[in-house]
Amino acid sequence: MEFVSIRTATLRGDQKIDFDLYIQIGAKYIAYIRKGDSFEGKRLDRLREKKLKKMFIRPEDEQAYRGYVTQNIEQAYDTKSPKPLENRVAVIQGAQQNSTEAVLENPESQANYDQAKDGAGRYVEFLMKEEKAVQAMLNIENTEHDLAHHGVTVSTLSVALANKLGLTDQAKVQLLALGALLHDFGHMKKTYPLFKPLKDMSKEEKAEYMKHPQVGAESVQTHRHFDKVVIQIIQQHEELVDGSGYPKGLIEKNTDPLAVIVSSANDLDRMMLSQKINRNEAGKTFMIDRLGLHPLDHFKMLKAIMG
Ligand SMILES: [Fe+2]
Ligand SMILES: [Fe+2]
């Protein structure tokens, strides 16, 4: 029997599935969930606990699967939807994570890139329109320290910050959101622990870790479908306004303004993940620990965004 892999992150939403789902154990495919089930509540939690990133369907069910995903996303973005925002946001988070992963894993595909870019545009519109969307997105915890999930959180924080800064150019904010999703491209295929605090890393780990913005930018710049500013964000997202960041030690005026925003958002999420700081404390702790490293107004705005 043949099987097609699909991402578990796409299996959100309260619609019943109309295809069978399999998991792979060794060389075998085992039927895991049957047609007619949905992924709300405990079933989805159990699936997440298993940390299964991929599941499998039969090739003849591919169309049914695609229809399911599209319908879930359409319903989630429908502002008139009677469904709770929390459920809609879970689907949107999954969709964003999915399109991010697709580009991280397969950057040479222009189709993947374009899909992530369109998705980023739609996502920006959603965040701007739905007042409580940012909070609801931040409520979805990255318990597995997943790189794509980190990208989605940094993207959410960046868009919310841009909104507070009065950045209204929709096309620019779309590229900001996309760049933030992909900012840590350089961490792909790395073996060091991603969210270990830098101070706890060995000298070798730290040296290797600090190459990631440069490595990331270099590996995507040969792909012509990547927007210049997205590459710039990948390259500069660890720079700090006082010049103490890396890889180049650029001060704020020499850094792309969109990368300055992503740097603040990234540093905040990384702090929460690596130091296990909860959201209520994060805004305050960030300001105390990182004052001088990001624009002053970013601290106040991010504190307000964190709620
Ligand atoms: Fe990074
Ligand atoms: Fe990051």
Short mmCIF file of C-alpha atoms and ligand atoms in Angstrom, two decimals:
data_model
loop_
_atom_site.label_atom_id
_atom_site.label_comp_id
_atom_site.label_asym_id
_atom_site.label_seq_id
_atom_site.Cartn_x
_atom_site.Cartn_y
_atom_site.Cartn_z
CA MET A 1 0.00 0.00 0.00
CA GLU A 2 1.16 3.51 -0.76
CA PHE A 3 0.96 6.41 1.68
CA VAL A 4 1.28 10.18 1.49
CA SER A 5 2.69 12.15 4.44
CA ILE A 6 0.78 15.12 5.85
CA ARG A 7 1.62 17.49 8.73
CA THR A 8 -0.12 16.97 12.04
CA ALA A 9 -0.28 20.78 12.51
CA THR A 10 -2.89 20.90 9.72
CA LEU A 11 -5.27 18.57 11.57
CA ARG A 12 -6.98 21.19 13.66
CA GLY A 13 -10.55 22.33 13.62
CA ASP A 14 -13.81 20.80 14.66
CA GLN A 15 -14.90 19.36 11.34
CA LYS A 16 -15.09 15.62 11.06
CA ILE A 17 -12.38 14.13 8.88
CA ASP A 18 -13.45 12.24 5.79
CA PHE A 19 -10.27 10.25 5.31
CA ASP A 20 -8.41 7.62 7.33
CA LEU A 21 -5.21 8.63 9.11
CA TYR A 22 -2.23 6.39 9.68
CA ILE A 23 0.94 6.58 11.74
CA GLN A 24 4.21 4.96 10.81
CA ILE A 25 5.82 2.54 13.22
CA GLY A 26 9.05 1.17 11.83
CA ALA A 27 8.26 0.12 8.28
CA LYS A 28 4.55 -0.34 9.02
CA TYR A 29 1.60 2.02 8.64
CA ILE A 30 -1.04 1.61 11.31
CA ALA A 31 -4.56 3.02 11.05
CA TYR A 32 -4.77 5.56 13.86
CA ILE A 33 -7.89 7.62 13.31
CA ARG A 34 -10.84 6.65 11.14
CA LYS A 35 -13.14 8.66 8.92
CA GLY A 36 -15.82 10.46 10.89
CA ASP A 37 -13.68 11.64 13.82
CA SER A 38 -12.62 15.20 14.61
CA PHE A 39 -9.59 16.64 16.38
CA GLU A 40 -11.02 18.75 19.09
CA GLY A 41 -10.03 18.46 22.73
CA LYS A 42 -8.46 15.34 24.16
CA ARG A 43 -7.84 13.58 20.90
CA LEU A 44 -5.75 16.49 19.62
CA ASP A 45 -3.93 16.81 22.96
CA ARG A 46 -3.04 13.12 22.88
CA LEU A 47 -1.76 13.47 19.36
CA ARG A 48 0.37 16.46 20.38
CA GLU A 49 1.80 14.57 23.32
CA LYS A 50 3.07 11.96 20.92
CA LYS A 51 5.01 14.73 19.16
CA LEU A 52 4.12 13.27 15.80
CA LYS A 53 4.92 15.90 13.22
CA LYS A 54 3.79 13.78 10.32
CA MET A 55 0.96 11.36 9.75
CA PHE A 56 -0.12 9.50 6.64
CA ILE A 57 -3.11 9.18 4.36
CA ARG A 58 -3.87 7.02 1.34
CA PRO A 59 -3.22 8.69 -2.05
CA GLU A 60 -6.90 8.36 -3.02
CA ASP A 61 -7.82 10.47 0.03
CA GLU A 62 -5.51 13.35 -0.86
CA GLN A 63 -8.26 15.46 -2.38
CA ALA A 64 -10.53 14.93 0.62
CA TYR A 65 -7.65 15.95 2.89
CA ARG A 66 -6.95 19.14 0.92
CA GLY A 67 -10.65 20.02 0.97
CA TYR A 68 -10.70 19.50 4.74
CA VAL A 69 -7.70 21.79 5.30
CA THR A 70 -9.03 24.55 3.02
CA GLN A 71 -12.47 24.44 4.64
CA ASN A 72 -10.99 24.61 8.14
CA ILE A 73 -8.89 27.64 7.23
CA GLU A 74 -11.79 29.42 5.49
CA GLN A 75 -14.05 28.88 8.51
CA ALA A 76 -11.30 30.01 10.88
CA TYR A 77 -10.80 33.29 9.02
CA ASP A 78 -14.54 33.96 8.72
CA THR A 79 -15.13 36.94 11.01
CA LYS A 80 -18.84 36.07 11.19
CA SER A 81 -18.10 32.55 12.37
CA PRO A 82 -20.10 31.56 15.45
CA LYS A 83 -17.16 29.45 16.65
CA PRO A 84 -15.13 30.62 19.65
CA LEU A 85 -12.06 32.68 18.73
CA GLU A 86 -9.90 30.16 20.59
CA ASN A 87 -10.88 27.36 18.18
CA ARG A 88 -10.44 29.54 15.11
CA VAL A 89 -7.02 30.70 16.31
CA ALA A 90 -5.87 27.09 16.85
CA VAL A 91 -6.56 26.33 13.17
CA ILE A 92 -4.82 29.53 12.02
CA GLN A 93 -1.80 28.81 14.22
CA GLY A 94 -1.60 25.31 12.71
CA ALA A 95 -1.85 26.69 9.17
CA GLN A 96 0.89 29.26 9.81
CA GLN A 97 3.12 26.64 11.41
CA ASN A 98 2.50 24.29 8.51
CA SER A 99 3.40 26.79 5.79
CA THR A 100 6.50 27.86 7.76
CA GLU A 101 7.68 24.26 8.08
CA ALA A 102 7.10 23.68 4.38
CA VAL A 103 9.50 26.55 3.47
CA LEU A 104 12.05 25.63 6.16
CA GLU A 105 12.17 22.07 4.86
CA ASN A 106 11.96 22.85 1.19
CA PRO A 107 13.18 26.43 0.52
CA GLU A 108 13.84 25.78 -3.16
CA SER A 109 10.11 25.38 -3.81
CA GLN A 110 8.67 28.65 -5.05
CA ALA A 111 5.16 27.25 -4.53
CA ASN A 112 5.88 26.72 -0.81
CA TYR A 113 7.31 30.23 -0.51
CA ASP A 114 4.38 31.85 -2.31
CA GLN A 115 1.91 29.96 -0.18
CA ALA A 116 3.64 31.10 3.03
CA LYS A 117 3.69 34.68 1.69
CA ASP A 118 -0.03 34.69 0.84
CA GLY A 119 -0.75 33.08 4.20
CA ALA A 120 1.31 35.78 5.95
CA GLY A 121 -0.75 38.50 4.22
CA ARG A 122 -4.01 36.95 5.30
CA TYR A 123 -2.71 36.46 8.80
CA VAL A 124 -1.71 40.14 9.09
CA GLU A 125 -5.21 41.19 8.05
CA PHE A 126 -6.70 38.86 10.65
CA LEU A 127 -4.49 40.20 13.47
CA MET A 128 -5.38 43.77 12.55
CA LYS A 129 -9.12 43.10 12.37
CA GLU A 130 -9.68 40.89 15.39
CA GLU A 131 -8.85 42.79 18.51
CA LYS A 132 -8.31 39.74 20.72
CA ALA A 133 -6.49 37.61 18.12
CA VAL A 134 -2.96 38.48 19.26
CA GLN A 135 -3.71 37.46 22.86
CA ALA A 136 -5.41 34.27 21.72
CA MET A 137 -2.43 33.37 19.53
CA LEU A 138 0.01 33.97 22.39
CA ASN A 139 -2.10 31.69 24.59
CA ILE A 140 -1.00 28.72 22.49
CA GLU A 141 2.11 27.63 24.33
CA ASN A 142 5.16 26.27 22.55
CA THR A 143 5.61 23.42 24.99
CA GLU A 144 7.72 21.36 22.58
CA HIS A 145 10.11 24.22 21.76
CA ASP A 146 9.24 23.77 18.11
CA LEU A 147 11.13 26.00 15.66
CA ALA A 148 8.14 26.69 13.38
CA HIS A 149 5.95 27.48 16.39
CA HIS A 150 8.63 29.93 17.57
CA GLY A 151 8.48 31.50 14.07
CA VAL A 152 4.71 31.93 14.34
CA THR A 153 4.98 33.53 17.80
CA VAL A 154 7.74 35.91 16.64
CA SER A 155 5.60 36.77 13.61
CA THR A 156 2.57 37.50 15.82
CA LEU A 157 4.61 39.70 18.17
CA SER A 158 6.27 41.51 15.24
CA VAL A 159 2.95 42.34 13.57
CA ALA A 160 1.45 43.50 16.88
CA LEU A 161 4.52 45.66 17.50
CA ALA A 162 4.41 47.11 13.96
CA ASN A 163 0.77 47.96 14.55
CA LYS A 164 1.62 49.86 17.74
CA LEU A 165 4.50 51.62 15.95
CA GLY A 166 1.99 52.87 13.38
CA LEU A 167 3.36 50.90 10.42
CA THR A 168 0.41 50.88 8.08
CA ASP A 169 1.94 49.77 4.76
CA GLN A 170 0.19 46.41 4.35
CA ALA A 171 2.76 45.02 1.88
CA LYS A 172 5.61 45.87 4.25
CA VAL A 173 3.88 44.29 7.23
CA GLN A 174 3.24 41.17 5.15
CA LEU A 175 6.99 40.86 4.46
CA LEU A 176 7.68 41.53 8.14
CA ALA A 177 5.33 38.68 9.09
CA LEU A 178 6.92 36.35 6.52
CA GLY A 179 10.49 37.26 7.51
CA ALA A 180 9.60 36.65 11.16
CA LEU A 181 8.16 33.21 10.33
CA LEU A 182 11.37 32.25 8.57
CA HIS A 183 13.91 34.22 10.66
CA ASP A 184 15.62 31.16 12.19
CA PHE A 185 16.14 29.34 8.89
CA GLY A 186 19.81 28.95 9.91
CA HIS A 187 18.80 26.60 12.74
CA MET A 188 17.57 23.93 10.35
CA LYS A 189 19.51 20.68 10.61
CA LYS A 190 21.42 21.87 13.66
CA THR A 191 22.23 19.57 16.52
CA TYR A 192 22.77 22.04 19.35
CA PRO A 193 19.90 22.60 21.80
CA LEU A 194 17.96 25.48 20.26
CA PHE A 195 16.50 27.10 23.31
CA LYS A 196 19.28 26.59 25.82
CA PRO A 197 20.29 29.94 27.37
CA LEU A 198 23.48 31.19 25.65
CA LYS A 199 25.26 31.46 28.99
CA ASP A 200 24.77 27.71 29.59
CA MET A 201 26.20 26.66 26.24
CA SER A 202 29.71 25.30 25.84
CA LYS A 203 32.17 27.51 23.97
CA GLU A 204 31.84 25.31 20.87
CA GLU A 205 28.03 25.23 21.04
CA LYS A 206 27.88 28.99 21.38
CA ALA A 207 30.27 29.60 18.47
CA GLU A 208 28.23 27.25 16.29
CA TYR A 209 24.94 28.77 17.46
CA MET A 210 26.04 32.31 16.65
CA LYS A 211 26.57 31.45 13.01
CA HIS A 212 22.87 30.80 12.40
CA PRO A 213 21.81 34.21 10.98
CA GLN A 214 24.68 34.18 8.46
CA VAL A 215 24.23 30.50 7.59
CA GLY A 216 20.48 31.05 7.16
CA ALA A 217 20.84 34.10 4.90
CA GLU A 218 23.49 32.40 2.78
CA SER A 219 21.43 29.28 2.28
CA VAL A 220 18.34 31.09 0.99
CA GLN A 221 19.92 33.89 -1.05
CA THR A 222 20.41 31.64 -4.05
CA HIS A 223 16.64 31.11 -4.25
CA ARG A 224 15.35 33.94 -6.40
CA HIS A 225 11.81 33.77 -5.06
CA PHE A 226 12.97 34.95 -1.61
CA ASP A 227 12.27 38.67 -1.11
CA LYS A 228 15.39 40.72 -0.29
CA VAL A 229 13.95 42.06 2.93
CA VAL A 230 13.13 38.53 4.11
CA ILE A 231 16.79 37.55 3.61
CA GLN A 232 17.77 40.74 5.42
CA ILE A 233 15.56 39.78 8.39
CA ILE A 234 17.13 36.29 8.49
CA GLN A 235 20.60 37.89 8.43
CA GLN A 236 19.99 40.69 10.96
CA HIS A 237 17.43 39.35 13.47
CA GLU A 238 20.06 38.82 16.21
CA GLU A 239 21.53 42.33 15.89
CA LEU A 240 20.92 44.68 18.84
CA VAL A 241 20.51 48.46 18.74
CA ASP A 242 23.70 49.13 20.75
CA GLY A 243 25.83 47.07 18.35
CA SER A 244 26.34 44.16 20.78
CA GLY A 245 24.39 41.68 18.66
CA TYR A 246 25.63 39.35 15.93
CA PRO A 247 26.76 38.44 13.31
CA LYS A 248 27.93 41.96 12.36
CA GLY A 249 27.41 44.04 15.50
CA LEU A 250 25.24 46.55 13.60
CA ILE A 251 23.79 49.51 15.49
CA GLU A 252 20.13 50.41 14.96
CA LYS A 253 20.59 52.94 12.16
CA ASN A 254 22.52 50.42 10.09
CA THR A 255 19.94 47.67 10.57
CA ASP A 256 16.86 47.14 8.41
CA PRO A 257 13.93 48.66 10.37
CA LEU A 258 11.91 45.48 9.94
CA ALA A 259 14.81 43.41 11.32
CA VAL A 260 14.90 45.72 14.37
CA ILE A 261 11.27 44.79 15.07
CA VAL A 262 11.90 41.05 14.58
CA SER A 263 14.97 41.26 16.84
CA SER A 264 12.86 42.57 19.75
CA ALA A 265 10.08 40.02 19.18
CA ASN A 266 12.56 37.16 18.79
CA ASP A 267 14.57 38.09 21.87
CA LEU A 268 11.38 38.20 23.95
CA ASP A 269 10.11 34.79 22.81
CA ARG A 270 13.55 33.25 23.16
CA MET A 271 13.77 34.59 26.70
CA MET A 272 10.39 33.06 27.57
CA LEU A 273 11.33 29.69 26.07
CA SER A 274 14.90 29.42 27.31
CA GLN A 275 14.27 30.76 30.82
CA LYS A 276 10.76 29.32 31.18
CA ILE A 277 9.30 32.72 32.04
CA ASN A 278 5.53 32.88 31.90
CA ARG A 279 3.66 35.40 29.83
CA ASN A 280 2.45 37.58 32.69
CA GLU A 281 5.99 38.17 33.88
CA ALA A 282 7.65 38.31 30.47
CA GLY A 283 7.08 41.98 29.55
CA LYS A 284 8.51 43.21 32.84
CA THR A 285 11.45 40.78 32.95
CA PHE A 286 12.30 41.57 29.35
CA MET A 287 12.50 45.27 30.14
CA ILE A 288 14.70 44.72 33.20
CA ASP A 289 17.05 42.23 31.53
CA ARG A 290 17.35 43.67 28.05
CA LEU A 291 17.08 47.46 28.49
CA GLY A 292 19.39 49.25 26.05
CA LEU A 293 19.44 46.35 23.59
CA HIS A 294 16.18 47.23 21.81
CA PRO A 295 14.45 50.56 21.09
CA LEU A 296 12.97 51.94 24.29
CA ASP A 297 9.40 52.20 22.96
CA HIS A 298 9.46 48.50 22.00
CA PHE A 299 9.67 47.48 25.67
CA LYS A 300 6.54 49.38 26.68
CA MET A 301 4.64 48.23 23.61
CA LEU A 302 5.62 44.59 23.99
CA LYS A 303 4.66 44.68 27.66
CA ALA A 304 1.22 45.93 26.66
CA ILE A 305 0.95 43.28 23.91
CA MET A 306 1.84 40.48 26.33
CA GLY A 307 -1.09 41.58 28.51
FE FE B 1 17.80 33.45 15.82
FE FE B 2 14.54 32.98 16.87
#
